[in-house]
Coordinates of C-alpha atoms in Angstrom, one line a residue:
X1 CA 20.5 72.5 -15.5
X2 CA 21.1 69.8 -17.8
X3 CA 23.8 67.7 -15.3
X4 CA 21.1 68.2 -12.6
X5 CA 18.4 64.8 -11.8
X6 CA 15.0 64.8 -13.9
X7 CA 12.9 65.5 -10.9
X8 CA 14.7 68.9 -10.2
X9 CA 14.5 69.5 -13.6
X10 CA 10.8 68.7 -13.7
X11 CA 10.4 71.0 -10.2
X12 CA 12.4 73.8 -12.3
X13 CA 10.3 73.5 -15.3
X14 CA 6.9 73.4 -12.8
X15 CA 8.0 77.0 -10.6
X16 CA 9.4 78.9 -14.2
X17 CA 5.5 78.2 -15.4
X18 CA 3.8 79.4 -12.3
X19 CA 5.9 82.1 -12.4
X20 CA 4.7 82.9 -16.2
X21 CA 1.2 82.2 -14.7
X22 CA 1.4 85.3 -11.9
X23 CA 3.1 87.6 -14.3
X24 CA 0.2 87.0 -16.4
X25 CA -2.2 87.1 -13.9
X26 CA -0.6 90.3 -12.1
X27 CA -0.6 92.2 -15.7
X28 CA -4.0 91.5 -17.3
X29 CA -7.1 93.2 -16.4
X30 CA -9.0 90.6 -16.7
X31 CA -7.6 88.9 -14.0
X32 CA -8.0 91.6 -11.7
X33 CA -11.6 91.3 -12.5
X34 CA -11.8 87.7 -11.9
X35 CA -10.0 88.2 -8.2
X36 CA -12.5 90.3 -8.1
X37 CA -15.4 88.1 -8.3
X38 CA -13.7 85.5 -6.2
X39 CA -13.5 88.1 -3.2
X40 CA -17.1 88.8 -3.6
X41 CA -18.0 85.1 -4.0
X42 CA -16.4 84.4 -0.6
X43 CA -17.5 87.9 1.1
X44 CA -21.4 86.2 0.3
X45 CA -21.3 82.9 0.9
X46 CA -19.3 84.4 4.5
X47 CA -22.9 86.8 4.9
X48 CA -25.3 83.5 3.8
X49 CA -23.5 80.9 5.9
X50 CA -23.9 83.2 9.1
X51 CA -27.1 83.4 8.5
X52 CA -28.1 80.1 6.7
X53 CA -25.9 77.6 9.2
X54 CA -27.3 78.2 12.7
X55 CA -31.1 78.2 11.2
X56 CA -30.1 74.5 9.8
X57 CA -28.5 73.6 13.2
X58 CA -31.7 75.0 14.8
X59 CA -33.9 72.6 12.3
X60 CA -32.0 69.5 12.3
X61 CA -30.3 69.0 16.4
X62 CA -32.6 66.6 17.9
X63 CA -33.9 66.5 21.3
X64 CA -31.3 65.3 23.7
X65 CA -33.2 62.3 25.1
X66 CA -34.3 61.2 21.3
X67 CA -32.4 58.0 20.2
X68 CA -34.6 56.8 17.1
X69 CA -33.1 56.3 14.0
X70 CA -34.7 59.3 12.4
X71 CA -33.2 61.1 15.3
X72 CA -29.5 59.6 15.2
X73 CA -29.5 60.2 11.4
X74 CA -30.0 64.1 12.0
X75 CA -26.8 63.8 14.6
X76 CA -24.7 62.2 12.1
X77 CA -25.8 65.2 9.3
X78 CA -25.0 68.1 11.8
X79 CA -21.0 68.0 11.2
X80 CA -21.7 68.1 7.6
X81 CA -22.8 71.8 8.0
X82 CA -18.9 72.9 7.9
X83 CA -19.0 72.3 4.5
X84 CA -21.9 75.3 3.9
X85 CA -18.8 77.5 4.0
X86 CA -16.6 76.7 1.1
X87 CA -19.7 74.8 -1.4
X88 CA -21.3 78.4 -1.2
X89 CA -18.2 80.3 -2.3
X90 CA -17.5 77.5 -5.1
X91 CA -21.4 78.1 -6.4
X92 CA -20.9 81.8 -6.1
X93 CA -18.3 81.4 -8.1
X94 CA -19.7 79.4 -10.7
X95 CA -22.4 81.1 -11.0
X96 CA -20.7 84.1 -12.2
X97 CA -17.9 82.4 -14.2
X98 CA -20.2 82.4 -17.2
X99 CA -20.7 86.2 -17.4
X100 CA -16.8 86.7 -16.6
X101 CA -16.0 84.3 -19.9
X102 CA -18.3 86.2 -22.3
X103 CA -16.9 89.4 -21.1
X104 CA -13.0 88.6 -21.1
X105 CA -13.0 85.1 -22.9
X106 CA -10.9 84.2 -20.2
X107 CA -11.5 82.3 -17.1
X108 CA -8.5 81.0 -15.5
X109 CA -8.2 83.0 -12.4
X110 CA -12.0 81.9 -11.8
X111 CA -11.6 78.5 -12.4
X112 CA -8.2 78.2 -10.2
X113 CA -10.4 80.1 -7.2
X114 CA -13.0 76.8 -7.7
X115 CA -10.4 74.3 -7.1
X116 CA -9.0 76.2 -4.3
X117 CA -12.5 76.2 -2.7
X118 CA -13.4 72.3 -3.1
X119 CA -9.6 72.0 -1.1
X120 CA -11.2 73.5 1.7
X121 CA -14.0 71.6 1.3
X122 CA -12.1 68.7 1.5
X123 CA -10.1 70.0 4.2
X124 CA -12.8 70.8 6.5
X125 CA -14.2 67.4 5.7
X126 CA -11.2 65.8 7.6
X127 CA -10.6 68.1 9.6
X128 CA -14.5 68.5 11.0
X129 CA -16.8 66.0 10.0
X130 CA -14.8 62.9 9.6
X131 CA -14.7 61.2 13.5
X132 CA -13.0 57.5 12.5
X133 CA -9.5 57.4 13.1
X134 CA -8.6 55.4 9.8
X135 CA -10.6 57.7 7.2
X136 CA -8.9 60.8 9.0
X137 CA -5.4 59.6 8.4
X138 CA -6.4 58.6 4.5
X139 CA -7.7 61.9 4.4
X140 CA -5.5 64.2 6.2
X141 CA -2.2 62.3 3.7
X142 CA -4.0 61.3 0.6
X143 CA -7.5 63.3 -0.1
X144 CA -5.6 66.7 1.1
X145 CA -2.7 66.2 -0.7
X146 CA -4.3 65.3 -4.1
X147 CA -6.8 68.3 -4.1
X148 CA -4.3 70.7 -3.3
X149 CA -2.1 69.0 -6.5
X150 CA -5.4 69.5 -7.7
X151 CA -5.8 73.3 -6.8
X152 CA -2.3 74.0 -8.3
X153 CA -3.4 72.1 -11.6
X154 CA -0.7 69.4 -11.7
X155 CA -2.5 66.6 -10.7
X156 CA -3.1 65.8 -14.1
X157 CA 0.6 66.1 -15.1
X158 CA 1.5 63.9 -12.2
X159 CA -1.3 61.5 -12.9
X160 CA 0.0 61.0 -16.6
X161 CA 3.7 60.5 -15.5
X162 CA 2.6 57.8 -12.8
X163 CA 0.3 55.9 -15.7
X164 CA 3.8 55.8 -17.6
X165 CA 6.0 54.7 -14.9
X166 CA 5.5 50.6 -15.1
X167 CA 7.0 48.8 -12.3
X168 CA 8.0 44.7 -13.5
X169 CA 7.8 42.2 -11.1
X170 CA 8.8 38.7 -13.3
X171 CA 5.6 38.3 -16.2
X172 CA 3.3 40.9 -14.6
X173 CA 3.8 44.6 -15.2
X174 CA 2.0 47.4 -13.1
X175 CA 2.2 51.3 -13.7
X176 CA 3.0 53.2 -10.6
X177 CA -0.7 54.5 -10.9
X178 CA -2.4 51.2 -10.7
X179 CA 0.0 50.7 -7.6
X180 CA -1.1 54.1 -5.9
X181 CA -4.8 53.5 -6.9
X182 CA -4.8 50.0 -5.8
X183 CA -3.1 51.1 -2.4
X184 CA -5.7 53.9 -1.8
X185 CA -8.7 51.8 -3.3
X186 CA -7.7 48.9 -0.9
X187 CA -7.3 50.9 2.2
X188 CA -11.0 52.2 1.8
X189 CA -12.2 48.8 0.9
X190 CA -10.7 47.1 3.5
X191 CA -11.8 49.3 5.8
X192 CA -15.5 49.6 4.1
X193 CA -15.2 45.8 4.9
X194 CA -14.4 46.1 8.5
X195 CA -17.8 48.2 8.7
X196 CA -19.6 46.3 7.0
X197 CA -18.9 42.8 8.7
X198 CA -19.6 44.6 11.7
X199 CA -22.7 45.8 10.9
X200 CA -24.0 42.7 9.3
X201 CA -23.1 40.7 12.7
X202 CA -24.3 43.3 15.2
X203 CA -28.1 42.6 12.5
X204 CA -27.3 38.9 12.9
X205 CA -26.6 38.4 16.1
X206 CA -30.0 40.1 17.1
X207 CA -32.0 37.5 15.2
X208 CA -32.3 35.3 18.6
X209 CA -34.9 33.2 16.8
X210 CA -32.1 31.3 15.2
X211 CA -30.1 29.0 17.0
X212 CA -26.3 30.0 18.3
X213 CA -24.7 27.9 15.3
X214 CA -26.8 29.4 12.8
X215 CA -26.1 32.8 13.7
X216 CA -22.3 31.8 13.4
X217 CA -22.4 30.7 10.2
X218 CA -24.4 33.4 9.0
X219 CA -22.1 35.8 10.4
X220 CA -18.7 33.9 9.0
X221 CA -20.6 33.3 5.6
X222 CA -21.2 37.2 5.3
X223 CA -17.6 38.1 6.1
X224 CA -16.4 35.5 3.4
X225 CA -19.2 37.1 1.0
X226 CA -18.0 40.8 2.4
X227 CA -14.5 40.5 1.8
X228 CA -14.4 37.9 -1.9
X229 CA -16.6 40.9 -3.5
X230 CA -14.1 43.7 -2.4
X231 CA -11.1 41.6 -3.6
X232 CA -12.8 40.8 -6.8
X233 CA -14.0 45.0 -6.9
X234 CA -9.8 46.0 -5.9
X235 CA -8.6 43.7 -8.4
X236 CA -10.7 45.4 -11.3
X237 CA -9.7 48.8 -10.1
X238 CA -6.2 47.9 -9.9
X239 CA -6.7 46.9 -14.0
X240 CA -5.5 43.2 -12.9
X241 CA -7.5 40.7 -15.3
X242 CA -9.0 37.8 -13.1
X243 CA -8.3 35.0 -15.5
X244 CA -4.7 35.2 -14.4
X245 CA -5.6 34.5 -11.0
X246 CA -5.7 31.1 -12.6
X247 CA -2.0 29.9 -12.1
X248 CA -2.3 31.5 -8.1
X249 CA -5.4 29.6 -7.5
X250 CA -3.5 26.7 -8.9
X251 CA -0.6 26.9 -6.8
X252 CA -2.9 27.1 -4.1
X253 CA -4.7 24.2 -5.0
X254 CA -1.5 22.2 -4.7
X255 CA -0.5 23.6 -1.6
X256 CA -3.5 22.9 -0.1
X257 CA -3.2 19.3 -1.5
X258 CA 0.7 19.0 0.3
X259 CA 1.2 20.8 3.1
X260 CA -2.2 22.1 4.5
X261 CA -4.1 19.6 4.8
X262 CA -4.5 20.0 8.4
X263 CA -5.6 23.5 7.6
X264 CA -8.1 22.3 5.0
X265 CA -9.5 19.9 7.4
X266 CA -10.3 22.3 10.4
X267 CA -11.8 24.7 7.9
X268 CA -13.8 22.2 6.7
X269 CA -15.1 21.0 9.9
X270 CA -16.0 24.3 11.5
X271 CA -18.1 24.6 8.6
X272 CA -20.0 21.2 9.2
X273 CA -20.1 22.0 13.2
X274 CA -21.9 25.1 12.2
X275 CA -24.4 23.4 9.9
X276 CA -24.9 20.7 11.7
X277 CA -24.9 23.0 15.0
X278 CA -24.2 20.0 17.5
X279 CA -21.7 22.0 19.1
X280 CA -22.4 26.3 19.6
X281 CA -21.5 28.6 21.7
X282 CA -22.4 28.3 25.0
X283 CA -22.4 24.8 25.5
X284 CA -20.5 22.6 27.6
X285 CA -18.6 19.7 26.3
X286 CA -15.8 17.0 26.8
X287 CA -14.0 15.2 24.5
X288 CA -12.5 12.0 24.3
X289 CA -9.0 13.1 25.3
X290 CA -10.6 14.7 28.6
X291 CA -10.6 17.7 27.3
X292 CA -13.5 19.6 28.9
X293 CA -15.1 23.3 29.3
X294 CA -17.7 26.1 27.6
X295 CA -16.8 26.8 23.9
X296 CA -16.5 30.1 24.0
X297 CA -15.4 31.1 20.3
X298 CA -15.4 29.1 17.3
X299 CA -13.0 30.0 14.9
X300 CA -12.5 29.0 10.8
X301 CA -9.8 26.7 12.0
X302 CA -10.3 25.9 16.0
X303 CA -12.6 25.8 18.8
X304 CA -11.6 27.6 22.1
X305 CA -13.2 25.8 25.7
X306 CA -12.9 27.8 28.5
X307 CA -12.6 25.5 31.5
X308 CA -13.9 26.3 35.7
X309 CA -10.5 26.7 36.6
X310 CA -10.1 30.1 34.0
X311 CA -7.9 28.2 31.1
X312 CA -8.2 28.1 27.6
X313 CA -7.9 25.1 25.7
X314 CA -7.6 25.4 21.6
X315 CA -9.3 22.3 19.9
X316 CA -9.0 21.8 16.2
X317 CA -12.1 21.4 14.3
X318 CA -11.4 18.5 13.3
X319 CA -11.2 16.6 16.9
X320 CA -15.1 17.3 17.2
X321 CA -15.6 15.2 13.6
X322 CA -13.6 12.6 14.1
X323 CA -13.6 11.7 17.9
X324 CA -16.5 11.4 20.7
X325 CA -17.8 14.5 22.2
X326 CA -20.0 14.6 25.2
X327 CA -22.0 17.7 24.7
X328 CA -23.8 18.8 28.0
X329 CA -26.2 21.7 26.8
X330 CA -26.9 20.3 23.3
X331 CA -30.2 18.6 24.1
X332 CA -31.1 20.9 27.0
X333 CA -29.5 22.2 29.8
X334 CA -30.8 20.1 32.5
X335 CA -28.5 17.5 33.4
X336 CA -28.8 14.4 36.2
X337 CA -25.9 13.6 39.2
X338 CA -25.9 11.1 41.7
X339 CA -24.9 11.6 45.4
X340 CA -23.6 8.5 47.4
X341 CA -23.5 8.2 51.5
X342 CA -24.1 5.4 54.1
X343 CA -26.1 4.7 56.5
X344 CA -25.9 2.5 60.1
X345 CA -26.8 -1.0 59.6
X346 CA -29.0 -0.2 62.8
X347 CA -30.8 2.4 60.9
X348 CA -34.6 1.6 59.7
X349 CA -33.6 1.7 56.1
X350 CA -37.3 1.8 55.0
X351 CA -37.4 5.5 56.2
X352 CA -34.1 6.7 54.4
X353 CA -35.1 7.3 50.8
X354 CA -38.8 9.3 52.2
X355 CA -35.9 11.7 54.7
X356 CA -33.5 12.2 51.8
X357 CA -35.5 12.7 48.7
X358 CA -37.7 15.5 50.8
X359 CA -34.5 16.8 51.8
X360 CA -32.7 17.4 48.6
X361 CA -36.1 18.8 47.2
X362 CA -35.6 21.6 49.3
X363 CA -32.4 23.2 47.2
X364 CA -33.2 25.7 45.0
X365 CA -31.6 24.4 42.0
X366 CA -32.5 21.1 41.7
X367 CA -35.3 20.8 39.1
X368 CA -39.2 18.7 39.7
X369 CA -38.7 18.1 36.1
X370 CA -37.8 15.6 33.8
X371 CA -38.0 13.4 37.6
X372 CA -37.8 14.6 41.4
X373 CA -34.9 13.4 43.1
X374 CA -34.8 10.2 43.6
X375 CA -33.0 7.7 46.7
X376 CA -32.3 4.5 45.7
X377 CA -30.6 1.6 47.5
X378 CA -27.5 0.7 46.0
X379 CA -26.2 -2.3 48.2
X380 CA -24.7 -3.6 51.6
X381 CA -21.2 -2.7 52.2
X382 CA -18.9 -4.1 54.4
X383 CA -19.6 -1.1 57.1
X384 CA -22.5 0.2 56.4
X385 CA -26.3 0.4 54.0
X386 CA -25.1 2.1 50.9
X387 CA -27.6 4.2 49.4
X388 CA -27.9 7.2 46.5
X389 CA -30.0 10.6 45.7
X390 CA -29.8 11.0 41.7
X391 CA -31.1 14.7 41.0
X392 CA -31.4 16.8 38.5
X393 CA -30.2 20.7 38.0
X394 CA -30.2 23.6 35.3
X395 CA -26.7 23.9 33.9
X396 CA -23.2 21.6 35.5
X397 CA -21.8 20.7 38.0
X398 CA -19.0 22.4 38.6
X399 CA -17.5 25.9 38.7
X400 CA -19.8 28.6 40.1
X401 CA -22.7 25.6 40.1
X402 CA -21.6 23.0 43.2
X403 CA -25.1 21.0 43.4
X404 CA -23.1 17.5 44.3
X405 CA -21.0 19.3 47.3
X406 CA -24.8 21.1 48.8
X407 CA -26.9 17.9 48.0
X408 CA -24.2 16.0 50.6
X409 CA -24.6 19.1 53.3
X410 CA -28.6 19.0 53.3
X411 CA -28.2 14.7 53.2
X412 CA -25.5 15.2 56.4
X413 CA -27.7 17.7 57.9
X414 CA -30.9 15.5 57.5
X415 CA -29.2 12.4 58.4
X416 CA -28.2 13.9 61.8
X417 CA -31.6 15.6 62.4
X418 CA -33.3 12.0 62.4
X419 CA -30.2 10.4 64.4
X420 CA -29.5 8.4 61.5
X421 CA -25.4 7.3 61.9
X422 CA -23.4 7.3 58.9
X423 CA -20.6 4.6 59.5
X424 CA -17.0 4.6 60.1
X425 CA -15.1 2.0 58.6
X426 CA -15.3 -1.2 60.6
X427 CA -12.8 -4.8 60.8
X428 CA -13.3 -7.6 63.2
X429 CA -9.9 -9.1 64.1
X430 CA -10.0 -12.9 65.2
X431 CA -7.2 -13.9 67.1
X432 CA -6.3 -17.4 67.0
X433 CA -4.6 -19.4 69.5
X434 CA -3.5 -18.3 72.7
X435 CA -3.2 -15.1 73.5
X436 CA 0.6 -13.7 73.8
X437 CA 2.2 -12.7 77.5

C-alpha cells in the first residue's frame, strides 16, 4: 500500500477500522444488548406513531374552505408529522442509553443507532416535508450526505482534513472548509434572500395608501437592505475579515470613476425618479427625443415604455433628469384634445358651437369636469368657417382609447342631421383675355 495515492490509503485505513469496529461489536455482549435496545426503541416509537400520528392529523387538518392564517399555518405543520417516526425512536433511544452505560460502561452501539435515526430524520425531511425545488436539491446532495458521514462517524475526520487543506489564490488563503461552508452558507442565503424580497414586496406592494413611486423605492431599498446583510452575514461565516474588503471597494471606486460612469449615472437617477416620484408606473410620458408610451418597469439602471403599437422602448435614467419629459398621468389622468372640422360659409354659424358641444357631450368618455366640451371659432378659411370642439377624457388618446377619431363621427353625424355642409375644397379660375378656339 505504500506506492498507492493517499486517498486510497485513507479509504484503506477507514474500512480496516470499521472492520475492527463489527468484530468488536459482533463479539461483545454488551453490544448485543445495546442492538437490543435499539430494536425495541424502534418496535415503540413504530406502536406510538400509529397511534399518536393520525390523532395529530385529526387535530391539526383544517377545514377545507378555511384560508386564515391560523388555518394556512396548521397546513404548512401537517408534513412535519413524518418526522414523528424516526425523533421517537432517537428519544427511545436516549432515554435508555443512560441505564445501558451504567450497566456495560459502554455505549457505542447506542450512540451509532442515534445518528442513524436523525439520518432518517433528515431524510424524510427532504424527501416529505420539504416542497421548494432549491432546498430539496441542497438537501437531497448536501444535508443527506453529511448526516450519513455523520452516522458513520467520519464527518469529524473529514471535517478536520478540509480545515487543513488551504487553497491560495495570490495574498488570500482559504481552507477547503471555509470554501464548502461558504458554498453551502451562500446557497441558503441567497435563496433565504429570494424569499425574503418576495415577501417584503408582495407586504409592500399592498400598502396602496402610498403612491406607485414610493412603493418602488421601498421595495428596491429592502432588496438592497435584504441582500448587503446576507453578504456581510456569508462573509463572516466564510472567516473572511471585512476590513480587507477595503482594496475591492477601492478598485471599485475607481472603476466607477473611469469606465462606469454611465452606470453610476442611471443608478443614481432611478433613485431621484423614485424619490421625487414625477415619473411611476403607470403613467404615460414622452420625452424629448419622441420617445413615448406607459412605463411599465423601472429598473436600477433603465426605464422600460411600452408604446400602443405593443413595443418596448428602454430609456436610461438618466434621459428623464436631464431632458424634458411630458408626463401625461402625473397631475391626474384627465387630459384635454381638440377636434377640428368646417363648415359651409352658407351655414348660420351662430348655431354651430350650441349643435356640436351637445353632441360631443353625448360620448361616454368625455368628462363634465375640469370644463364641458367646448366649440370655439377658430377662423375663415379659404373654403370654408373653421371651427373646434376641445374636450376632455380619462386616460389618452390613443391605443385602446380613440376619443379624437369618435368625437369627429358624432360632429359628422350631427353636422349632417341639421344639413350643415362641410366644404370641399374650392378655387376660382379667372381667365384672362380671349378665350382659346
Amino acid at each position: 500500500m505504500e506506492n498507492q495515492p493517499e486517498f486510497v490509503a485513507i479509504a484503506v485505513g477507514y474500512a480496516e477500522r470499521g472492520w475492527d469496529i463489527a468484530k468488536e461489536w459482533l463479539l461483545e455482549p454488551a453490544a448485543w444488548s445495546q442492538f437490543a435496545l435499539l430494536v425495541v426503541a424502534f418496535l415503540a416509537a413504530v406502536l406510538v406513531t400509529r397511534r399518536v400520528r393520525p390523532a395529530l392529523a385529526g387535530i391539526i387538518t383544517p377545514a377545507a374552505d378555511s384560508q386564515t392564517m391560523f388555518a394556512n399555518t396548521r397546513r404548512t405543520a401537517l408534513p412535519f408529522l413524518a418526522l414523528i417516526l424516526p425523533l421517537l425512536a432517537y428519544f427511545f433511544t436516549a432515554a435508555g442509553e443512560a441505564v445501558v452505560r451504567s450497566m456495560f460502561e459502554s455505549g457505542a452501539v447506542i450512540a451509532f443507532g442515534k445518528r442513524v435515526f436523525l439520518f432518517l430524520a433528515a431524510r424524510a425531511l427532504v424527501r416529505d416535508i420539504v416542497r421548494d425545488p432549491f432546498l430539496k436539491v441542497l438537501g437531497k446532495y448536501v444535508l443527506v450526505p453529511a448526516m450519513a458521514l455523520y452516522a458513520l462517524g467520519i464527518l469529524d475526520d473529514l471535517t478536520a482534513w478540509l480545515g487543513a487543506t488551504e487553497v491560495v489564490l495570490g495574498n488570500i488563503r482559504f481552507t477547503a472548509l471555509a470554501i464548502v461552508r461558504g458554498l453551502v452558507a451562500g446557497s441558503l442565503l441567497f435563496w433565504l434572500g429570494r424569499w425574503s424580497t418576495g415577501q417584503s414586496k408582495s407586504l409592500i406592494e399592498k400598502q396602496k395608501e402610498l403612491r406607485p413611486a414610493t412603493r418602488e423605492l421601498a421595495i428596491k431599498a429592502s432588496e438592497v437592505a435584504i441582500f448587503g446583510v446576507l453578504f456581510i452575514i456569508l462573509m463572516n461565516i466564510m472567516g473572511i475579515d471585512l476590513t480587507t474588503l477595503a482594496v475591492l471597494g477601492g478598485a471599485i471606486g475607481v472603476g466607477i470613476g473611469l469606465g462606469l460612469q454611465k452606470i453610476a449615472s442611471n443608478f443614481i437617477s432611478g433613485v431621484i425618479l423614485l424619490l421625487e416620484g414625477q415619473a411611476t408606473v403607470g403613467d404615460y410620458v414622452e420625452l424629448d427625443g419622441g420617445e413615448a408610451g406607459t412605463i411599465v418597469k423601472m429598473t436600477a439602471r433603465a426605464t422600460i415604455l411600452e408604446t400602443f403599437d405593443g413595443r418596448w422602448i428602454v430609456i436610461p435614467n438618466e434621459d428623464f433628469i436631464t431632458t424634458r419629459v411630458v408626463n401625461y398621468s402625473d397631475s391626474g389622468s384627465a387630459n384635454r384634445y381638440e377636434a377640428e372640422f368646417s363648415v359651409s360659409y352658407d351655414t348660420d354659424i351662430n348655431l354651430v358651437p350650441a349643435i356640436i358641444e351637445a353632441a360631443v357631450a353625448e360620448h361616454p368618455g368625455v368628462l363634465t369636469e375640469p370644463e364641458p366640451p367646448d366649440c370655439e371659432l377658430r377662423g375663415f378659411g379659404e373654403s370654408g368657417i373653421d371651427f373646434a370642439v376641445e374636450f376632455w377624457v380619462n386616460g389618452i388618446d390613443d391605443g385602446p382609447n380613440r376619443y379624437t377619431s369618435d368625437v369627429l363621427f358624432l360632429i359628422w353625424n350631427a353636422l349632417k342631421a341639421q344639413d350643415i355642409e362641410i366644404p370641399y375644397p374650392q378655387r376660382v379660375v379667372e381667365i384672362k383675355g380671349p378665350m382659346p378656339s
